[in-house]
Amino acid sequence: MRRRRPARTLTATVALAGSLALAGCSSAADASAHAGTKGPELSVSGAYIPQPVMADMAAGYFTVTNTGDTDAELTSVSSDLAADITMHTTTDNRMRKVNSLTVPAGGRLTLSSGGNHLMLMELTHKPVAGDKVSMELHFATAGPIGVTVPVEPTGYRPKD
Ligand SMILES: [Cu+2]
């Protein structure tokens, strides 16, 4: 009991609080590296573009699976096919443009007809069924993923 020194204990607590505050200031990527987590691990499947009815606008769908332990944010998609690609969500049959979509850790982000989707505007040409379109998906804290996307017939629905 005589060795107890409240003053020293208090100092240690302050020092610990200080180091926690510093950790909070580092970037998300740094923090996950230091914590020994593996971060997002992403793969893309089931991508397709239905042959568009109009000459200047198309939709795009795919699934991103995240087997990592950190959420990933899809922040943009680029392609030779379209100068302007935006991401949309659909709620009560109304679509809304969003700046990012989350791929949850251990989960998936699904873009499908009637739900989340890509809108491709200002098409460089009208794609037809059988074409292949290359796309690149960009993420906030993970490297980009290139995908070769088949163009399917207009009313195509994937069977799951
Ligand atoms: Cu839309």
Coordinates of C-alpha atoms and ligand atoms in Angstrom, one line a residue:
M1 CA 0.0 0.0 0.0
R2 CA 2.8 2.4 0.8
R3 CA 4.1 2.1 -2.8
R4 CA 0.9 3.5 -4.3
R5 CA 1.5 6.8 -5.9
P6 CA -1.7 8.4 -7.1
A7 CA 0.3 11.2 -8.8
R8 CA 2.2 8.7 -11.1
T9 CA -1.0 6.9 -12.0
L10 CA -2.5 10.2 -13.0
T11 CA 0.5 11.0 -15.2
A12 CA 0.2 7.6 -17.0
T13 CA -3.5 8.2 -17.6
V14 CA -2.8 11.6 -19.2
A15 CA 0.0 10.1 -21.4
L16 CA -2.3 7.3 -22.6
A17 CA -5.1 9.8 -23.4
G18 CA -2.5 11.8 -25.4
S19 CA -1.5 8.8 -27.5
L20 CA -5.1 7.9 -28.2
A21 CA -5.8 11.4 -29.4
L22 CA -2.8 11.1 -31.8
A23 CA -4.0 7.8 -33.2
G24 CA -7.4 9.5 -33.9
C25 CA -5.7 12.1 -36.0
S26 CA -4.0 9.6 -38.5
S27 CA -5.8 8.6 -41.7
A28 CA -8.2 5.7 -41.8
A29 CA -5.7 3.7 -43.9
D30 CA -2.9 4.3 -41.3
A31 CA -5.2 3.4 -38.4
S32 CA -6.2 0.1 -40.0
A33 CA -2.6 -0.8 -40.8
H34 CA -1.5 -0.1 -37.2
A35 CA -4.4 -2.1 -35.8
G36 CA -3.3 -5.2 -37.9
T37 CA -6.6 -5.3 -39.9
K38 CA -6.5 -6.2 -43.6
G39 CA -8.7 -3.4 -44.9
P40 CA -11.2 -3.8 -47.7
E41 CA -10.8 -6.8 -50.1
L42 CA -13.0 -6.2 -53.1
S43 CA -14.1 -8.2 -56.1
V44 CA -16.7 -7.4 -58.8
S45 CA -19.2 -9.9 -60.2
G46 CA -22.3 -10.0 -62.4
A47 CA -21.7 -6.7 -64.2
Y48 CA -23.8 -5.9 -67.2
I49 CA -25.3 -3.0 -69.2
P50 CA -28.7 -3.5 -70.8
Q51 CA -28.7 -2.4 -74.4
P52 CA -30.1 1.1 -74.1
V53 CA -33.3 2.2 -75.7
M54 CA -32.1 5.7 -76.1
A55 CA -29.0 6.7 -77.9
D56 CA -27.5 8.9 -75.2
M57 CA -28.2 7.2 -71.9
A58 CA -27.6 3.7 -70.4
A59 CA -27.7 2.0 -67.0
G60 CA -25.1 -0.2 -65.5
Y61 CA -25.3 -2.9 -62.8
F62 CA -22.9 -5.1 -60.8
T63 CA -22.1 -6.5 -57.4
V64 CA -19.1 -5.6 -55.3
T65 CA -18.2 -8.1 -52.6
N66 CA -16.0 -7.1 -49.7
T67 CA -14.3 -10.0 -47.9
G68 CA -12.1 -7.6 -45.9
D69 CA -12.7 -6.2 -42.4
T70 CA -13.1 -2.5 -43.3
D71 CA -16.0 -0.9 -45.2
A72 CA -15.1 0.5 -48.7
E73 CA -16.6 3.5 -50.4
L74 CA -17.3 3.4 -54.2
T75 CA -16.6 7.0 -55.1
S76 CA -16.8 7.0 -58.9
V77 CA -16.9 4.9 -62.1
S78 CA -15.2 5.7 -65.3
S79 CA -15.5 4.2 -68.8
D80 CA -14.7 5.0 -72.5
L81 CA -18.4 4.5 -73.2
A82 CA -19.6 7.6 -71.3
A83 CA -18.3 11.0 -70.4
D84 CA -20.6 11.3 -67.5
I85 CA -21.3 8.4 -65.1
T86 CA -23.2 8.9 -61.9
M87 CA -24.3 6.6 -59.1
H88 CA -28.0 6.5 -58.1
T89 CA -30.1 5.0 -55.3
T90 CA -33.8 4.2 -55.7
T91 CA -36.3 4.8 -52.9
D92 CA -40.0 4.6 -53.5
N93 CA -39.5 4.5 -57.2
R94 CA -37.5 7.7 -57.1
M95 CA -33.9 7.8 -58.0
R96 CA -31.4 10.1 -56.3
K97 CA -27.8 10.8 -57.3
V98 CA -25.3 10.0 -54.6
N99 CA -21.6 10.8 -54.3
S100 CA -20.6 7.3 -52.9
L101 CA -22.0 3.9 -52.2
T102 CA -20.8 1.8 -49.3
V103 CA -19.5 -1.8 -49.7
P104 CA -19.8 -3.1 -46.1
A105 CA -17.0 -5.2 -44.5
G106 CA -17.9 -8.8 -44.9
G107 CA -20.8 -7.9 -47.2
R108 CA -21.7 -6.6 -50.6
L109 CA -23.0 -3.7 -52.6
T110 CA -25.5 -4.6 -55.2
L111 CA -26.5 -2.5 -58.1
S112 CA -29.6 -4.0 -59.8
S113 CA -32.6 -3.0 -61.8
G114 CA -35.0 -1.0 -59.7
G115 CA -32.4 -0.4 -57.0
N116 CA -28.9 1.1 -56.9
H117 CA -27.6 1.7 -60.4
L118 CA -25.1 3.6 -62.6
M119 CA -26.4 6.2 -65.0
L120 CA -24.2 6.5 -68.1
M121 CA -24.8 9.8 -69.9
E122 CA -23.2 11.4 -73.0
L123 CA -22.5 8.1 -74.6
T124 CA -19.7 8.0 -77.1
H125 CA -21.6 5.4 -79.1
K126 CA -24.8 3.4 -78.7
P127 CA -23.7 -0.1 -77.3
V128 CA -25.5 -3.2 -78.6
A129 CA -26.0 -6.6 -77.1
G130 CA -22.8 -8.6 -77.5
D131 CA -20.5 -5.6 -77.1
K132 CA -18.0 -5.4 -74.2
V133 CA -17.4 -2.2 -72.3
S134 CA -14.5 -1.5 -70.0
M135 CA -15.2 0.2 -66.8
E136 CA -13.0 1.2 -63.8
L137 CA -14.4 1.4 -60.3
H138 CA -12.7 3.9 -57.9
F139 CA -12.7 3.5 -54.2
A140 CA -11.9 5.9 -51.3
T141 CA -9.4 3.6 -49.5
A142 CA -8.7 0.8 -52.0
G143 CA -7.2 0.5 -55.4
P144 CA -9.3 0.8 -58.6
I145 CA -10.8 -2.3 -60.1
G146 CA -11.1 -2.7 -63.9
V147 CA -14.1 -4.6 -65.2
T148 CA -15.0 -5.8 -68.7
V149 CA -18.8 -5.4 -68.8
P150 CA -21.0 -7.3 -71.3
V151 CA -23.9 -5.5 -73.0
E152 CA -27.0 -7.6 -72.7
P153 CA -30.4 -7.4 -74.5
T154 CA -32.7 -4.6 -73.4
G155 CA -35.0 -6.5 -70.9
Y156 CA -32.2 -8.7 -69.6
R157 CA -32.4 -9.8 -65.9
P158 CA -29.7 -11.9 -64.3
K159 CA -30.8 -15.1 -62.8
D160 CA -29.6 -15.4 -59.2
Ligands
CU1 CU -30.7 6.8 -62.3

